[in-house]
PDB file of C-alpha atoms in Angstrom:
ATOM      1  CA  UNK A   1     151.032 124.661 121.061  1.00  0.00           C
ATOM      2  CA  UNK A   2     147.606 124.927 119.958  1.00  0.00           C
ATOM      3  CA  UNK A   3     144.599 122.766 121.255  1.00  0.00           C
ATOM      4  CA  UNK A   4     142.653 121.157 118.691  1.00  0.00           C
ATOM      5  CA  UNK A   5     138.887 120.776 119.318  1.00  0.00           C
ATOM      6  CA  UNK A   6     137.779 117.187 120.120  1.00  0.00           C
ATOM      7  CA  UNK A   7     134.464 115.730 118.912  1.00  0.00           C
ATOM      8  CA  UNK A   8     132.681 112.709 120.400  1.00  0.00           C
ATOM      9  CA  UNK A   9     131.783 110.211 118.025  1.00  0.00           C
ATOM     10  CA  UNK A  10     129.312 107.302 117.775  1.00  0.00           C
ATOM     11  CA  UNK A  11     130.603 104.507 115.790  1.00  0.00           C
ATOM     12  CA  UNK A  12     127.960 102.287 113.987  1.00  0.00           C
ATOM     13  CA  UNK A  13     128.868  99.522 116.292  1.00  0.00           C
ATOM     14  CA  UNK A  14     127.624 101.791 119.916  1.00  0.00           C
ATOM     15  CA  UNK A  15     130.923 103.060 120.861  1.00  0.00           C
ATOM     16  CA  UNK A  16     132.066 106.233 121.077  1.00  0.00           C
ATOM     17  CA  UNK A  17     135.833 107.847 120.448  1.00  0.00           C
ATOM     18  CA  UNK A  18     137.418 111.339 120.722  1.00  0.00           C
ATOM     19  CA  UNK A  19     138.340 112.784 117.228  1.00  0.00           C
ATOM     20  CA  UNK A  20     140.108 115.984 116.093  1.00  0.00           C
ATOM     21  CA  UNK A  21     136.865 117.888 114.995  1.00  0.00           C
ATOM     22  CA  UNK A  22     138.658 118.986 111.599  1.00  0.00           C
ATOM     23  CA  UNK A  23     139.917 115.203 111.208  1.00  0.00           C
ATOM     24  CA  UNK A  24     138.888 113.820 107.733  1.00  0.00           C
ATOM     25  CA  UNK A  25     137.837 110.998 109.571  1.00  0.00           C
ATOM     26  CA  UNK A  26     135.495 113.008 111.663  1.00  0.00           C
ATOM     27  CA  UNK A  27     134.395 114.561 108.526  1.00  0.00           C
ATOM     28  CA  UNK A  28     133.892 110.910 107.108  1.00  0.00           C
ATOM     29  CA  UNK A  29     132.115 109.626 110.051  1.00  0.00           C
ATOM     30  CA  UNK A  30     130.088 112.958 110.443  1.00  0.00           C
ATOM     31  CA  UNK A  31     128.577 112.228 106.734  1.00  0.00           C
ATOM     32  CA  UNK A  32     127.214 108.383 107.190  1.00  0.00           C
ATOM     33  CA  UNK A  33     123.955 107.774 108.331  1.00  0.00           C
ATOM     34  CA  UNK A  34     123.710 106.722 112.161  1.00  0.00           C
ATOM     35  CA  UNK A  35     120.026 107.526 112.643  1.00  0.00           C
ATOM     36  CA  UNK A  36     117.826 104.485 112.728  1.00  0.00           C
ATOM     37  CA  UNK A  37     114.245 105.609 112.276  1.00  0.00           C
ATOM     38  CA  UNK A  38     111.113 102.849 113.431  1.00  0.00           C
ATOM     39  CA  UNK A  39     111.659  99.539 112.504  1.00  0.00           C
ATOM     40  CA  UNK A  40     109.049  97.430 110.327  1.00  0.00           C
ATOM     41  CA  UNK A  41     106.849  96.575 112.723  1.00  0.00           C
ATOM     42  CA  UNK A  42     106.893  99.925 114.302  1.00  0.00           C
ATOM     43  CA  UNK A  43     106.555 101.445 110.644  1.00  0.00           C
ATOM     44  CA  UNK A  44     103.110  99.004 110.362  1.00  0.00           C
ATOM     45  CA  UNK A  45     101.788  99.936 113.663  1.00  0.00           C
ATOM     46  CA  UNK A  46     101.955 103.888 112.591  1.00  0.00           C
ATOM     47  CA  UNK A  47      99.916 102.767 109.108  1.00  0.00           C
ATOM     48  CA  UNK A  48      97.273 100.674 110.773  1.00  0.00           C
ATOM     49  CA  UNK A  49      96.961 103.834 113.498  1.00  0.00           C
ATOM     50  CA  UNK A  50      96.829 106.350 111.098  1.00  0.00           C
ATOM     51  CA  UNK A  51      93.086 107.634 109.628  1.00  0.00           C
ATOM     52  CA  UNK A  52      94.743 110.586 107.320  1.00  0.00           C
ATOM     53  CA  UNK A  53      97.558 111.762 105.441  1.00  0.00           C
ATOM     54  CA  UNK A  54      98.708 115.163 103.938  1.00  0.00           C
ATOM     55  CA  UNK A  55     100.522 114.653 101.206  1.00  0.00           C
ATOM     56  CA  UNK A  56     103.512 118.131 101.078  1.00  0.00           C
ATOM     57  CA  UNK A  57     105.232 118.890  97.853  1.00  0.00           C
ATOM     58  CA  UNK A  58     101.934 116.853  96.000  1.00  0.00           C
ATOM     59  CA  UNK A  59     102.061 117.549  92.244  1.00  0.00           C
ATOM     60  CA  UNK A  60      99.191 117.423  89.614  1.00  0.00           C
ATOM     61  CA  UNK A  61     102.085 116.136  87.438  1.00  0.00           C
ATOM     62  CA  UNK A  62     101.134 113.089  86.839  1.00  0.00           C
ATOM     63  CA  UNK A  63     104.954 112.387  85.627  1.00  0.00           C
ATOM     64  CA  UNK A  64     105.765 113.063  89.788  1.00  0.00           C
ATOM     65  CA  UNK A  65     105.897 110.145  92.203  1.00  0.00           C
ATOM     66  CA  UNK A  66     103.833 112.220  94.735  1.00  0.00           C
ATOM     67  CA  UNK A  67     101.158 111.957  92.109  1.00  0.00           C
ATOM     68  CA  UNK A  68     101.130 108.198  91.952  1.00  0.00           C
ATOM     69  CA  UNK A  69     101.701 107.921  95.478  1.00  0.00           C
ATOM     70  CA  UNK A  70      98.560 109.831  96.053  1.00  0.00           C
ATOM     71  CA  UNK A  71      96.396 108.061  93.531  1.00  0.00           C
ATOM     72  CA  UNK A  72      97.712 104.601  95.699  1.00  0.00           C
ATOM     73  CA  UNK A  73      96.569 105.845  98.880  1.00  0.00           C
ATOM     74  CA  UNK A  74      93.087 106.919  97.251  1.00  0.00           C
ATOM     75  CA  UNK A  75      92.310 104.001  95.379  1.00  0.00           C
ATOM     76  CA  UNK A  76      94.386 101.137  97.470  1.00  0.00           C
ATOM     77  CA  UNK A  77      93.700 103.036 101.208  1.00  0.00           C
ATOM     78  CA  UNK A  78      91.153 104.282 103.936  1.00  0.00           C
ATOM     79  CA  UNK A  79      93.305 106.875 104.634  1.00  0.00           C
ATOM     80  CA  UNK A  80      91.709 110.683 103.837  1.00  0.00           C
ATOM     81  CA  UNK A  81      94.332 111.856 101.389  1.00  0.00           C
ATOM     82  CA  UNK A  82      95.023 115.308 101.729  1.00  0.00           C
ATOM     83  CA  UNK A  83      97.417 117.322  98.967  1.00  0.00           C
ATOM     84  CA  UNK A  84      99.330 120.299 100.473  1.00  0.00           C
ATOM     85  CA  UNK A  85     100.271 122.505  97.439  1.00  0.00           C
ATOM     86  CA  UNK A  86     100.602 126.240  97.327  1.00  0.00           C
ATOM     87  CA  UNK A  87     100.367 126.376  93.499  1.00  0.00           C
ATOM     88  CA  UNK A  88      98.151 123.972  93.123  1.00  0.00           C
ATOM     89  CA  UNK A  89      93.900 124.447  93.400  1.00  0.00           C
ATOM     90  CA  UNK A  90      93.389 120.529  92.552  1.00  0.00           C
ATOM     91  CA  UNK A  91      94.655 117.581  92.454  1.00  0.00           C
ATOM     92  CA  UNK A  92      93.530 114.017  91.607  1.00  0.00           C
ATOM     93  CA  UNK A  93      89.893 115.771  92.256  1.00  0.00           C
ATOM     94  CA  UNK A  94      90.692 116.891  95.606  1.00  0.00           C
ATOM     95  CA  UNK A  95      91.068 120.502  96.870  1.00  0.00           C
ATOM     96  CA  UNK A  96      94.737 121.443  97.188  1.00  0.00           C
ATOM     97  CA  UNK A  97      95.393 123.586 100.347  1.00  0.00           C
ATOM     98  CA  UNK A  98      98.065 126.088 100.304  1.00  0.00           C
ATOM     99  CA  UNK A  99      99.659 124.465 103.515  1.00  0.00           C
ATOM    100  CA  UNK A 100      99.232 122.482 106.505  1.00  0.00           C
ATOM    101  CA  UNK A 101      97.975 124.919 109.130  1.00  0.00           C
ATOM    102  CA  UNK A 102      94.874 125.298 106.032  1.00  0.00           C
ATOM    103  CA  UNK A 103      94.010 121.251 106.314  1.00  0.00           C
ATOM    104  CA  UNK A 104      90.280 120.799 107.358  1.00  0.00           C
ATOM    105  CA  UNK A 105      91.636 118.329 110.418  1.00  0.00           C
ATOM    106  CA  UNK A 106      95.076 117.565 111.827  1.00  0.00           C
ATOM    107  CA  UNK A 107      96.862 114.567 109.633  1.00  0.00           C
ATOM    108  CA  UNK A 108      98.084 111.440 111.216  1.00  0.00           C
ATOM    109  CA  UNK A 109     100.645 111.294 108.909  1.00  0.00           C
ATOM    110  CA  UNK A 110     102.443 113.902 107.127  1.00  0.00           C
ATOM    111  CA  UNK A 111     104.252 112.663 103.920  1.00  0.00           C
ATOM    112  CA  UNK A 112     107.267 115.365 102.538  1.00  0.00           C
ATOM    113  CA  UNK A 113     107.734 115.436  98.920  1.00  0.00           C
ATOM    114  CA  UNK A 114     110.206 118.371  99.403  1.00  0.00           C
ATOM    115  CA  UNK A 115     114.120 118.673  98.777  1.00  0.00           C
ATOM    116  CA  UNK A 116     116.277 117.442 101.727  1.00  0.00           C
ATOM    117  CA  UNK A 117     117.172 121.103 103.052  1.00  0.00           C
ATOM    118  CA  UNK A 118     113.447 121.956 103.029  1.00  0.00           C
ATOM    119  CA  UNK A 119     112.386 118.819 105.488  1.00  0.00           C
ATOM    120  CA  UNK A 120     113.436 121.508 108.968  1.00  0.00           C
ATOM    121  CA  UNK A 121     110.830 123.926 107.835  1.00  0.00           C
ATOM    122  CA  UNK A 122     108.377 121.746 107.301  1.00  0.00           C
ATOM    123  CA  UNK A 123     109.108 119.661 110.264  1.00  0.00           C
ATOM    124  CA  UNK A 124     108.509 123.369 112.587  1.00  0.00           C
ATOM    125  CA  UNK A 125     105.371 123.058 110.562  1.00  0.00           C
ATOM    126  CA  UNK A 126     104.253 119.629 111.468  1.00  0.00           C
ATOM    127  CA  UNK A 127     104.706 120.768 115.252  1.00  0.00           C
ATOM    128  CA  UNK A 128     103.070 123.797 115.136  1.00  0.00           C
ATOM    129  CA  UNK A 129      99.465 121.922 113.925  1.00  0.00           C
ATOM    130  CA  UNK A 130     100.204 119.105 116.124  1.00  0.00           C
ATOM    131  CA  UNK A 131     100.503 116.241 113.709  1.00  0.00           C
ATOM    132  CA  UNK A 132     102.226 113.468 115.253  1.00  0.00           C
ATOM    133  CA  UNK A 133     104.119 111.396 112.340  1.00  0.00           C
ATOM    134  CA  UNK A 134     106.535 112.677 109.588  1.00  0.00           C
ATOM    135  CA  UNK A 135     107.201 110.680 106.666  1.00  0.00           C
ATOM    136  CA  UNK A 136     109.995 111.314 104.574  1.00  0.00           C
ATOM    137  CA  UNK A 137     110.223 109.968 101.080  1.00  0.00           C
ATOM    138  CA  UNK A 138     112.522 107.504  99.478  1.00  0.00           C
ATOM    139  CA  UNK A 139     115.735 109.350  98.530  1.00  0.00           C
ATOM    140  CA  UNK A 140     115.205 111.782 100.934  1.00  0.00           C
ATOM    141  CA  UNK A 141     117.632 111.896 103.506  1.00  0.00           C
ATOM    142  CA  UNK A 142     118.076 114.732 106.358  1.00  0.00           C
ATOM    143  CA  UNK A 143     119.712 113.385 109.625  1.00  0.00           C
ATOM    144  CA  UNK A 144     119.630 116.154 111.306  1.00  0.00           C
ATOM    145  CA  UNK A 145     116.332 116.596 110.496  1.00  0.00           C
ATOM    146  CA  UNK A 146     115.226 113.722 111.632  1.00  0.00           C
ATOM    147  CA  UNK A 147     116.958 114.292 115.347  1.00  0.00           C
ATOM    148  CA  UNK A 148     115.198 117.795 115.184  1.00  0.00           C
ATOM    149  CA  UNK A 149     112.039 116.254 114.835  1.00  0.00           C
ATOM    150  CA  UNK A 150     112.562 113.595 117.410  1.00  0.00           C
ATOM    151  CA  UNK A 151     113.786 116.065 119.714  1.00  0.00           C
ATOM    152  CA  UNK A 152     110.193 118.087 119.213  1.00  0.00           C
ATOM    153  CA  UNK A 153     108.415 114.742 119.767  1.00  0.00           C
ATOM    154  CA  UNK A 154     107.524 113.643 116.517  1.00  0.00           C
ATOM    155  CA  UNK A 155     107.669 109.984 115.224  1.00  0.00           C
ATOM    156  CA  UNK A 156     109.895 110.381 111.872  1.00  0.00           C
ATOM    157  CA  UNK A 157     110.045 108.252 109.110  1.00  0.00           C
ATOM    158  CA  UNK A 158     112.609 109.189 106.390  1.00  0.00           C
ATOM    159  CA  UNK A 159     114.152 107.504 103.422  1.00  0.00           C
ATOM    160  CA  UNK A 160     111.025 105.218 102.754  1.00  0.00           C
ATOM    161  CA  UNK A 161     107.821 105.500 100.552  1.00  0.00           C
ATOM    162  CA  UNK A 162     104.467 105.188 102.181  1.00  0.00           C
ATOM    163  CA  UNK A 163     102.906 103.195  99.019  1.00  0.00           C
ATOM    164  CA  UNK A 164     105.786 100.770  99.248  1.00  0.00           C
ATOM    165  CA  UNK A 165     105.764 100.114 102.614  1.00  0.00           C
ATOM    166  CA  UNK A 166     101.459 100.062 102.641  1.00  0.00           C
ATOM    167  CA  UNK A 167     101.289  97.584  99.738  1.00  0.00           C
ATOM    168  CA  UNK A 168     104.473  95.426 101.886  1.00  0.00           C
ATOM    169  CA  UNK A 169     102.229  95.369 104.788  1.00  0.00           C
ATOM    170  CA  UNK A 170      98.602  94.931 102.863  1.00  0.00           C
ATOM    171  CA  UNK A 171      99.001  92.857  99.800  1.00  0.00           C
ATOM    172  CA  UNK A 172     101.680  91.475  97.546  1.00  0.00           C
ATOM    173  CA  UNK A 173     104.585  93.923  96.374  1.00  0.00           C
ATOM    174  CA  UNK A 174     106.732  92.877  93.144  1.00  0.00           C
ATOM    175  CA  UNK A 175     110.047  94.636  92.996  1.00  0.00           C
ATOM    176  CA  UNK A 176     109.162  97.808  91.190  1.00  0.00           C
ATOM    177  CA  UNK A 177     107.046  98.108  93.939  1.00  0.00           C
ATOM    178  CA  UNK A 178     103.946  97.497  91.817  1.00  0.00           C
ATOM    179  CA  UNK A 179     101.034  95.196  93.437  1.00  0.00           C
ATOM    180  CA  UNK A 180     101.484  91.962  92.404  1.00  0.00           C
ATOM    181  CA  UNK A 181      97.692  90.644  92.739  1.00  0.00           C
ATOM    182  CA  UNK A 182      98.447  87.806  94.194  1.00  0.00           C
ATOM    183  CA  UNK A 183      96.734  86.033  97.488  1.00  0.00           C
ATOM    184  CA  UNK A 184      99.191  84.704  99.901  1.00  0.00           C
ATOM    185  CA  UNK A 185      98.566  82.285 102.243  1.00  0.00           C
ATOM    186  CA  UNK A 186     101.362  84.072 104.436  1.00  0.00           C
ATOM    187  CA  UNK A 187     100.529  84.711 108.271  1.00  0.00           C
ATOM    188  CA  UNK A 188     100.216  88.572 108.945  1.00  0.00           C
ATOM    189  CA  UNK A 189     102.524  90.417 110.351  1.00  0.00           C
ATOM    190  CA  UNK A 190     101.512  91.706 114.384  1.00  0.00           C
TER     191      UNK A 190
END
């Protein structure tokens, strides 16, 4: 008889079962998303903290959504906007740096344009200048990853754009995610 390894498993619901490790169930459950990053409000507290942002995997395409997130955060932000972009010299008017450890001060937040299997690298280099948030785009989804970077003590955001979430907590959003212009009345969210 041969003994089949066992895997723990945390259901979505907090409890944990016992599964054959080659199980496709295990393989099922293995795949879904069980890491909960920061809620809202925790999400708005990093924003209103933060002073600066490096921007990793910007582009001086303006065609890219790292470009138009960048313009947002210069034009709609007092956040210093840094772009992190080893084939890059300039973008939006800035100076481009080649990578984070070249930054003239340690970001607040550090916002990954970068494939999911890249986001491990770049979390080792988020550590190693001692920038305390990551901020992983919308799409971009790298649980492991995101336990890494927990387990290193970084506050990680993934699956979520910065302009989206900065125009949801500072102004009205329409559903593109464009600013609406319009003045609410709304009580602010603490």
């Amino acid at each position: 008889m041969t003994t089949t390894e066992l895997v723990a498993t945390q259901l979505t619901n907090g409890l944990t079962c016992e599964l054959p490790a080659d199980s496709p169930l295990a393989k099922l459950l293995k795949s879904q998303r069980t890491w909960v990053g920061p809620s809202a409000k925790e999400r708005l507290r990093i924003l209103r903290n933060a002073k600066s942002v490096a921007i990793v995997g910007a582009s001086p395409n303006p065609a890219r959504s790292s470009y138009f997130v960048g313009t947002y955060l210069q034009q709609s932000s007092d956040f210093r906007v840094y772009f992190v972009n080893p084939n890059a010299d300039e973008i939006l008017g800035q100076k481009a740096y080649p990578d984070l450890a070249s930054l003239p001060e340690v970001p607040d937040i550090v916002d990954v344009f970068r494939r999911a299997s890249d986001i491990p690298a770049v979390i080792d280099d988020v550590v190693a200048i001692g920038a305390p948030t990551v901020w992983v785009q919308l799409g971009i989804w790298n649980q492991e990853a995101a336990e890494y970077g927990e387990s290193k003590g970084l506050t990680v955001v993934m699956d979520r754009c910065i302009k989206i979430e900065h125009a949801r907590f500072h102004g009205g959003l329409h559903l593109l995610g464009f600013d609406t212009g319009q003045i609410s009345a709304r009580k602010t969210i603490r």
